[in-house]
Amino acid sequence: MKFLRDTLDKAKHNFEKGGKYHKFYYVFEALDTFHFSPNTVTPATGAQIRDAVDLKRLMMTVVIAMIPCLAFGVWNVGYQHFLALGQSASAGDIITVGLIQVLPIVLVAYVAGGLVEAVFAIFRKHPINEGFLVTGMLIPLVMPPDIPLWQVAVASIFAVVIAKEAFGGTGMNILNVALTARAFLYFAYPLNISGEVWTYLPSGAKTVAGYSGATPLAVAAQASTEGESVVQAFNSFGAGWADNLYSFSNMFFGFMPGCIGETSTLMCLIGAFILITTGVGSWKIIAGVFLGAWGMGAFLNLIAVNEFMAMPAHYHLVIGGLAFGAVFMATDPVTATQTEAGKWVYGLLIGLLTVLIRVFNPAYPEGIMLAILFMNVMAPLIDYVVVSANKKRRLSRATV
Amino acid sequence: MGKFIRLKKGFNINLAGKATPKVATIEQPETFAIKPTDFHGIYMPKVVVKEGDSVKAGSVLFHDKKHENIVFTAPVSGEVVEVKRGEKRKLLEVRILADKAVEYIQFDKYSVSDIVNLKREKAQEQLLKSGVWVNIVQRPFGVVADPNEKPKSIFISAFDSSPLAPDYNIVYKGQEHYFQAGVDILKKFTSGPVHVNVHSEREISPVFSQVKGAELNKFSGPHPSGCVGVQIHHLDPINKGDIVWTISPFGVIQIGKLFLNGIYDASKVIAVAGSEVKEPQYYATYTGASVKKFLANNLKQDHVRVVSGNVLTGTSIGTEGYVGFFDQLVTVIPEGDYFEFMGWLKPTVNKLSFHRAFGLLSFLNPKKEFVLDSNNRGEPRAFVQTGIFEKVTPIDILPTYLLKAIIAEDYDEMEALGIYEVIEEDLALCEFVDVSKHNVQSILREGIDLISNS
C-alpha cells in the first residue's frame, strides 16, 4: 500500500493550485480519498476526536442493504425470462441470463451518472459526492429488465443534473435523485416503462401459450374496470403457464415480473432490517409508509365502490414497488423530513397517497413513485410546522 | 428540595488512560500563564504589567478595557517573564516565572458569621479586586459575568460527565467549608436559588451533599448531563432577557478561600490522563500551570496531541503549553495525521462510533476503553440530516436548524431556535458524531458572537 500512497503523494502537486492539472483537483481528491482516509486532523479548539463514521461509510451501508434486492433481482430476471418462454432452466442458466441483463444496466447507471458528477465537480469546484454510490445502485433497481441501455444513461444524466447538481449536490437536493430518473423515463418514454415490458424477452422470442406480462398493478386495475374480484384475478392469473404467479405468498417473495430490484417484499424487509439496525434509515419513515398504505387500503375496503377498493389492504403492501420505495427511497436523509415528529407524518402520507394514486388513477399505476416525489416537495413544509412548534414552546416560557 | 431529572440522550466516550485516584507530589512547574483567550466576552484585554515586574498571587496582570474593574490576576507570585502576543498584537498569554514559595496579596478576611452579614456590594468589590470574579460565567453566551447584572439564579454543576473527567471526590477533597462559604457569598447576588447539581449514580462528595442554602438537584444519564447548560434547560430555562450565572465548584471554593483566608488562592488539583500518558494520575498545582513537568518522562511516544481540558471541548496546547483557566484536566492522545488505506470501508472494532453504519463495530463492546487519535475520520461535506444530533442532545433544541440559522446569519431564527440556551460544550457531542465533519462548536460561537454584538 505504501507504493500506492507514494504514487498519490507524488502526483498530488500536479492537481493542487498552480499545478498542471489543477482543474481536475476534485477528481484526484475523490480517487485519493477513495483509497485512503485523509490525514487531516481536528482543529486546535473544539472536539479533538471524531466519530469513525463518514458519509462514504454511511452511503456504503445503504448500498449493502440493497444487495439482497439486487441479488434476487438478478435471479428473478432470469427466472421470469424462462417462465415466459415456457422453458425449464438450471439455476446456472437463470443466473447467467439475469447477470447478462442486469449488470450492463448497473454499469451504465454508474458510469453515466459518475461522469456527470465528475464534470460538475470540475466546473463547480466541489468534491465529488459519494451520494452517487447509492443513486447509481438505486436507479438500476427501479428499472424494468427490458429497458434500453441508452435510456438508462439518459435518465441517470437527467436525474443527476436536474435533481441534484442544479441544487448544489448531495445534501442540497429537494427531489430523490433515483426517483427523478424513473419519473423522467415514465413521462418521456412511456412506451418503454409502462405496458407489458416487465419481463426480459429477446426480440422475436416465442412466448408460452397464454403468456401475459401484465404486472399485478395492471391486473388489479383491469379486474376493477371489469368488475371482477381483484383477488380472484390474481389467483387465476397465469393459469396454464405459471400457476399461482400472483398468489399473495409468491408476490411477497417476489417471483413476479416487475422492476429489477423491487419485486420482492422479503428482500426489501431484509434491507430495512439492515438500515434500521445500523441506524442509517429511519424506522419511523419505513413503518409510516407501511402503516399509511395499509390504513388507506383498509379504509377503502370500508367504502369499496369498486373492486380495486375492495382488494384486501395487505395486498397493497406486496404489489408494485411499495416496499422498495418505503425502505430505500422514502428514507433518503436528504429529501425526507428532518425532524423526528415530521418523519411519522411524512411516512404515513407517502403510504396513504400511494394507495390513493393506485386505486383512483389507473393511468399511473405505480403510486409510490409519485407519492414520494410529492412528499419530497412537501417535506420542508412538514418540518416547518414541527420547527415552529419547537419555537413556540420556547416563546411560551418567556415572560418579557 | 431539589429535583431529580432523568436524561436519556447522550453518549459516554470511554477513553483509555483514566487517572488513577492518587494525587502525586512532584516539583512545581517553573512557569505559569494566564490566557485571555480562555474567556469570552472580554473586550481588548489591557496589560498592566511589564516583563520583569514582580507580582504576588492576586496582583493584576491585565484587565478588560470595557469593564476596567474586571481584572485578571496572577495565580502565583514571581516575575513576569513574557507578555506573548499574536497577530495584530492580540494578547495571547502573560507568563510568570514562579517563586519557590507563593506570596499572597492580603485581602479582607472574614469569619463564617461575618460572611452571613456581609453586604453584596462589599463582597462584589473584593471578588472583582482579587480577580476571583472571572470564575463567574454569564448565560446567555458563556461570557465573563457583568457585575451590573442580577442573575435570576446561579448554577453549579457538581459532576463532570466528559471523557476522562477528573473525579470531583478527589479534586475537591476536604474543601467543604470553603464551598459552603462560596455558596453563601453567591447567594447574595441572586434573588433566586443557587442550584448544585449532582449525578444520581455517582458517589456524591460531602463537599456537595452537605451544602446548606442551595438546591441539591440530581441528574441521571450519559454525557452531556454534566454540562451546566443542559442542567439549566431542565431546571430553569433561559428565555430572552434572562440572565443566569454558572460557576464551577473550583470557582466556588476559590470564593470561599478569598473570604475566609483573605487570599487569591489558585491552588488546584488537576488530572493528567489519556492513552499516551504512562502514569495517568492527579497532581496538586496552581491555575495556569505549564504542562512540561507533568509530561516529562511520562509519555509513551512523541507524536502526541496535548489537550488542555477534555477531548470534546479542549484546546490543543502542545507539550510545553499551559493549562487553561477553567480546566482541571490535561488529556494526551495520539496525533492522527496519517493516511489509512480503505479507512472508510474497513470494518473496525478499535474506532469508537456512536453510529452503527457498516463495519463500525465498537457498539458490540460497550465497556471497552478506546484509544482515539485526532484524525478527522473523513472529509467535510454538506449537512446530511441523519437525525443523529438529536440523539446526543438531551434538550428541546434542534441543533441542525440552529446551526443552519447561524450559517445563514438569520438573527430571528437563531433567537427562536434557542441560541440563548447553549454554548459550545452543550453541543460538543454533535461535533463528535457529525457525519459531515462540521466544526459545530466554532459555528455556534460565531453565532453567539453575531447575536451578542448585535
CSV table of N, CA, C and O in Angstrom, one decimal, chain B residues 335-406:
chain,number,residue,atom,x,y,z
B,335,GLU,N,-1.5,11.9,17.9
B,335,GLU,CA,-1.8,12.8,16.8
B,335,GLU,C,-2.3,11.8,15.7
B,335,GLU,O,-1.7,10.8,15.5
B,336,GLY,N,-3.2,12.3,14.9
B,336,GLY,CA,-3.8,11.4,13.9
B,336,GLY,C,-3.5,11.7,12.5
B,336,GLY,O,-4.3,11.5,11.6
B,337,ASP,N,-2.4,12.3,12.2
B,337,ASP,CA,-2.1,12.8,10.8
B,337,ASP,C,-1.5,11.7,9.9
B,337,ASP,O,-0.4,11.8,9.4
B,338,TYR,N,-2.3,10.7,9.7
B,338,TYR,CA,-1.8,9.6,8.9
B,338,TYR,C,-2.9,9.2,7.9
B,338,TYR,O,-4.1,9.5,8.1
B,339,PHE,N,-2.5,8.6,6.8
B,339,PHE,CA,-3.5,8.1,5.8
B,339,PHE,C,-3.8,6.7,6.2
B,339,PHE,O,-3.0,6.0,6.8
B,340,GLU,N,-5.1,6.3,5.9
B,340,GLU,CA,-5.4,4.9,6.2
B,340,GLU,C,-6.0,4.3,4.9
B,340,GLU,O,-7.0,4.8,4.4
B,341,PHE,N,-5.4,3.2,4.5
B,341,PHE,CA,-5.9,2.5,3.3
B,341,PHE,C,-7.3,2.0,3.5
B,341,PHE,O,-7.6,1.3,4.4
B,342,MET,N,-8.2,2.4,2.6
B,342,MET,CA,-9.6,1.9,2.7
B,342,MET,C,-10.3,2.2,4.1
B,342,MET,O,-11.1,1.5,4.6
B,343,GLY,N,-9.8,3.3,4.7
B,343,GLY,CA,-10.3,3.6,6.0
B,343,GLY,C,-11.8,3.8,6.1
B,343,GLY,O,-12.3,3.7,7.2
B,344,TRP,N,-12.4,4.2,5.0
B,344,TRP,CA,-13.8,4.4,5.1
B,344,TRP,C,-14.7,3.2,4.9
B,344,TRP,O,-15.9,3.2,5.1
B,345,LEU,N,-14.0,2.1,4.6
B,345,LEU,CA,-14.7,0.9,4.3
B,345,LEU,C,-14.4,-0.3,5.2
B,345,LEU,O,-15.2,-1.1,5.5
B,346,LYS,N,-13.2,-0.3,5.7
B,346,LYS,CA,-12.7,-1.3,6.6
B,346,LYS,C,-13.5,-1.5,7.8
B,346,LYS,O,-13.8,-0.5,8.5
B,347,PRO,N,-14.0,-2.7,8.1
B,347,PRO,CA,-14.6,-2.9,9.4
B,347,PRO,C,-13.7,-2.6,10.6
B,347,PRO,O,-12.5,-2.9,10.4
B,348,THR,N,-14.1,-2.1,11.6
B,348,THR,CA,-13.2,-1.8,12.7
B,348,THR,C,-13.9,-1.9,14.1
B,348,THR,O,-15.1,-1.6,14.2
B,349,VAL,N,-13.1,-2.5,15.0
B,349,VAL,CA,-13.6,-2.6,16.4
B,349,VAL,C,-12.9,-1.6,17.3
B,349,VAL,O,-13.3,-1.3,18.4
B,350,ASN,N,-11.8,-1.0,16.8
B,350,ASN,CA,-11.0,-0.1,17.6
B,350,ASN,C,-11.3,1.4,17.5
B,350,ASN,O,-10.8,2.2,18.2
B,351,LYS,N,-12.1,1.7,16.5
B,351,LYS,CA,-12.5,3.1,16.4
B,351,LYS,C,-13.9,3.3,16.9
B,351,LYS,O,-14.8,2.6,16.5
B,352,LEU,N,-14.0,4.2,17.8
B,352,LEU,CA,-15.3,4.4,18.5
B,352,LEU,C,-16.3,5.1,17.6
B,352,LEU,O,-15.9,6.0,16.8
B,353,SER,N,-17.5,4.6,17.6
B,353,SER,CA,-18.6,5.3,16.8
B,353,SER,C,-19.9,5.3,17.6
B,353,SER,O,-20.2,4.2,18.2
B,354,PHE,N,-20.6,6.4,17.5
B,354,PHE,CA,-21.9,6.4,18.0
B,354,PHE,C,-22.9,5.7,17.0
B,354,PHE,O,-23.9,5.2,17.4
B,355,HIS,N,-22.5,5.7,15.8
B,355,HIS,CA,-23.2,5.2,14.7
B,355,HIS,C,-23.0,3.6,14.7
B,355,HIS,O,-22.1,3.1,15.2
B,356,ARG,N,-23.9,3.0,13.9
B,356,ARG,CA,-23.6,1.6,13.7
B,356,ARG,C,-23.6,1.2,12.2
B,356,ARG,O,-23.9,0.1,11.8
B,357,ALA,N,-23.2,2.2,11.4
B,357,ALA,CA,-23.1,2.0,10.0
B,357,ALA,C,-22.2,0.9,9.7
B,357,ALA,O,-21.4,0.5,10.6
B,358,PHE,N,-22.2,0.4,8.5
B,358,PHE,CA,-21.5,-0.8,8.1
B,358,PHE,C,-20.0,-0.9,8.6
B,358,PHE,O,-19.3,0.1,8.4
B,359,GLY,N,-19.7,-1.9,9.3
B,359,GLY,CA,-18.3,-2.1,9.8
B,359,GLY,C,-17.9,-1.4,11.0
B,359,GLY,O,-16.8,-1.5,11.5
B,360,LEU,N,-18.8,-0.5,11.6
B,360,LEU,CA,-18.5,0.2,12.8
B,360,LEU,C,-19.0,-0.7,14.0
B,360,LEU,O,-20.1,-0.7,14.3
B,361,LEU,N,-18.0,-1.4,14.5
B,361,LEU,CA,-18.5,-2.5,15.5
B,361,LEU,C,-18.2,-2.1,16.9
B,361,LEU,O,-18.3,-3.0,17.8
B,362,SER,N,-17.8,-0.9,17.2
B,362,SER,CA,-17.5,-0.5,18.6
B,362,SER,C,-18.7,-0.7,19.5
B,362,SER,O,-18.5,-1.0,20.7
B,363,PHE,N,-19.9,-0.7,19.0
B,363,PHE,CA,-21.0,-0.8,19.9
B,363,PHE,C,-21.2,-2.2,20.5
B,363,PHE,O,-21.8,-2.4,21.5
B,364,LEU,N,-20.5,-3.2,19.9
B,364,LEU,CA,-20.5,-4.6,20.4
B,364,LEU,C,-19.8,-4.7,21.7
B,364,LEU,O,-20.0,-5.6,22.5
B,365,ASN,N,-19.0,-3.7,22.0
B,365,ASN,CA,-18.1,-3.8,23.2
B,365,ASN,C,-18.2,-2.5,24.0
B,365,ASN,O,-17.3,-1.7,24.1
B,366,PRO,N,-19.4,-2.3,24.7
B,366,PRO,CA,-19.6,-1.0,25.3
B,366,PRO,C,-18.6,-0.7,26.5
B,366,PRO,O,-18.5,0.4,26.8
B,367,LYS,N,-18.0,-1.7,27.0
B,367,LYS,CA,-17.2,-1.5,28.2
B,367,LYS,C,-15.7,-1.2,27.8
B,367,LYS,O,-14.9,-0.8,28.6
B,368,LYS,N,-15.4,-1.4,26.5
B,368,LYS,CA,-14.0,-1.2,26.1
B,368,LYS,C,-13.5,0.2,26.3
B,368,LYS,O,-14.3,1.1,26.0
B,369,GLU,N,-12.3,0.3,26.6
B,369,GLU,CA,-11.7,1.7,26.7
B,369,GLU,C,-10.9,1.9,25.4
B,369,GLU,O,-10.1,1.2,25.0
B,370,PHE,N,-11.3,3.0,24.7
B,370,PHE,CA,-10.8,3.2,23.4
B,370,PHE,C,-9.6,4.2,23.4
B,370,PHE,O,-9.5,5.1,24.2
B,371,VAL,N,-8.6,3.9,22.5
B,371,VAL,CA,-7.5,4.8,22.2
B,371,VAL,C,-7.9,5.6,20.9
B,371,VAL,O,-7.9,5.0,19.8
B,372,LEU,N,-8.2,6.8,21.0
B,372,LEU,CA,-8.7,7.6,19.9
B,372,LEU,C,-7.7,8.7,19.6
B,372,LEU,O,-7.1,9.3,20.5
B,373,ASP,N,-7.4,8.9,18.3
B,373,ASP,CA,-6.5,10.0,17.9
B,373,ASP,C,-7.2,11.2,17.3
B,373,ASP,O,-8.4,11.2,17.2
B,374,SER,N,-6.4,12.1,16.9
B,374,SER,CA,-7.0,13.4,16.4
B,374,SER,C,-7.4,13.4,14.9
B,374,SER,O,-7.7,14.4,14.4
B,375,ASN,N,-7.4,12.2,14.3
B,375,ASN,CA,-7.7,12.2,12.9
B,375,ASN,C,-9.2,12.6,12.7
B,375,ASN,O,-10.0,12.3,13.5
B,376,ASN,N,-9.4,13.3,11.6
B,376,ASN,CA,-10.7,13.9,11.3
B,376,ASN,C,-11.7,12.8,10.9
B,376,ASN,O,-12.9,13.0,10.8
B,377,ARG,N,-11.2,11.6,10.5
B,377,ARG,CA,-12.0,10.5,10.1
B,377,ARG,C,-13.0,10.8,8.9
B,377,ARG,O,-14.1,10.5,9.0
B,378,GLY,N,-12.4,11.4,7.9
B,378,GLY,CA,-13.3,11.7,6.7
B,378,GLY,C,-13.2,13.1,6.3
B,378,GLY,O,-12.6,13.9,7.0
B,379,GLU,N,-13.9,13.4,5.2
B,379,GLU,CA,-13.8,14.8,4.6
B,379,GLU,C,-15.1,15.5,5.0
B,379,GLU,O,-16.2,15.0,5.2
B,380,PRO,N,-15.0,16.9,5.1
B,380,PRO,CA,-16.2,17.7,5.3
B,380,PRO,C,-17.1,17.6,4.2
B,380,PRO,O,-16.7,17.5,3.0
B,381,ARG,N,-18.4,17.6,4.5
B,381,ARG,CA,-19.5,17.5,3.5
B,381,ARG,C,-20.6,18.4,3.9
B,381,ARG,O,-20.6,18.9,5.0
B,382,ALA,N,-21.6,18.6,2.9
B,382,ALA,CA,-22.8,19.3,3.3
B,382,ALA,C,-23.6,18.6,4.4
B,382,ALA,O,-23.4,17.4,4.5
B,383,PHE,N,-24.4,19.3,5.1
B,383,PHE,CA,-25.2,18.7,6.1
B,383,PHE,C,-26.1,17.6,5.5
B,383,PHE,O,-26.8,17.8,4.5
B,384,VAL,N,-25.9,16.4,6.0
B,384,VAL,CA,-26.9,15.3,5.7
B,384,VAL,C,-27.6,15.0,6.9
B,384,VAL,O,-27.0,14.5,7.9
B,385,GLN,N,-28.9,15.2,7.0
B,385,GLN,CA,-29.6,15.1,8.2
B,385,GLN,C,-29.9,13.7,8.5
B,385,GLN,O,-30.8,13.1,7.9
B,386,THR,N,-29.2,13.1,9.4
B,386,THR,CA,-29.4,11.7,9.8
B,386,THR,C,-30.2,11.6,11.1
B,386,THR,O,-30.4,10.5,11.5
B,387,GLY,N,-30.5,12.7,11.7
B,387,GLY,CA,-31.2,12.7,13.0
B,387,GLY,C,-30.3,12.3,14.1
B,387,GLY,O,-30.8,12.1,15.3
B,388,ILE,N,-29.0,12.3,13.9
B,388,ILE,CA,-28.1,11.9,14.9
B,388,ILE,C,-27.8,12.9,16.0
B,388,ILE,O,-27.6,12.7,17.1
B,389,PHE,N,-27.8,14.2,15.6
B,389,PHE,CA,-27.6,15.3,16.5
B,389,PHE,C,-28.6,15.2,17.7
B,389,PHE,O,-28.3,15.4,18.8
B,390,GLU,N,-29.9,15.0,17.3
B,390,GLU,CA,-30.9,15.0,18.3
B,390,GLU,C,-30.7,13.8,19.3
B,390,GLU,O,-31.2,14.0,20.4
B,391,LYS,N,-30.0,12.8,18.9
B,391,LYS,CA,-29.9,11.7,19.8
B,391,LYS,C,-28.8,11.9,20.8
B,391,LYS,O,-28.7,11.2,21.8
B,392,VAL,N,-28.0,12.9,20.7
B,392,VAL,CA,-26.9,13.2,21.7
B,392,VAL,C,-27.2,14.6,22.3
B,392,VAL,O,-26.3,15.1,23.0
B,393,THR,N,-28.4,15.1,22.1
B,393,THR,CA,-28.7,16.5,22.6
B,393,THR,C,-29.9,16.4,23.5
B,393,THR,O,-31.0,16.4,23.1
B,394,PRO,N,-29.7,16.2,24.9
B,394,PRO,CA,-30.8,16.0,25.7
B,394,PRO,C,-31.6,17.2,26.1
B,394,PRO,O,-32.0,17.4,27.3
B,395,ILE,N,-31.7,18.1,25.2
B,395,ILE,CA,-32.5,19.3,25.4
B,395,ILE,C,-33.4,19.6,24.2
B,395,ILE,O,-33.2,19.1,23.2
B,396,ASP,N,-34.5,20.3,24.5
B,396,ASP,CA,-35.5,20.6,23.4
B,396,ASP,C,-35.0,21.6,22.5
B,396,ASP,O,-35.6,22.7,22.4
B,397,ILE,N,-34.0,21.3,21.7
B,397,ILE,CA,-33.4,22.2,20.8
B,397,ILE,C,-33.1,21.4,19.5
B,397,ILE,O,-32.7,20.3,19.6
B,398,LEU,N,-33.3,22.0,18.3
B,398,LEU,CA,-33.0,21.3,17.1
B,398,LEU,C,-31.6,21.8,16.6
B,398,LEU,O,-31.6,22.8,15.9
B,399,PRO,N,-30.5,21.1,16.9
B,399,PRO,CA,-29.2,21.6,16.6
B,399,PRO,C,-29.0,21.9,15.1
B,399,PRO,O,-28.5,23.0,14.8
B,400,THR,N,-29.5,21.1,14.2
B,400,THR,CA,-29.2,21.3,12.8
B,400,THR,C,-29.9,22.6,12.3
B,400,THR,O,-29.2,23.4,11.6
B,401,TYR,N,-31.1,22.9,12.8
B,401,TYR,CA,-31.8,24.1,12.4
B,401,TYR,C,-31.1,25.3,12.9
B,401,TYR,O,-30.9,26.3,12.3
B,402,LEU,N,-30.6,25.2,14.2
B,402,LEU,CA,-29.9,26.3,14.8
B,402,LEU,C,-28.6,26.6,14.1
B,402,LEU,O,-28.3,27.7,13.8
B,403,LEU,N,-27.9,25.5,13.7
B,403,LEU,CA,-26.6,25.7,13.0
B,403,LEU,C,-26.8,26.3,11.7
B,403,LEU,O,-26.1,27.2,11.2
B,404,LYS,N,-27.9,25.9,11.0
B,404,LYS,CA,-28.2,26.5,9.7
B,404,LYS,C,-28.6,27.9,9.8
B,404,LYS,O,-28.2,28.8,8.9
B,405,ALA,N,-29.3,28.3,10.8
B,405,ALA,CA,-29.7,29.7,11.0
B,405,ALA,C,-28.4,30.5,11.3
B,405,ALA,O,-28.4,31.7,10.8
B,406,ILE,N,-27.5,30.0,12.0
B,406,ILE,CA,-26.2,30.7,12.2
B,406,ILE,C,-25.5,30.9,10.9
B,406,ILE,O,-25.0,32.0,10.6
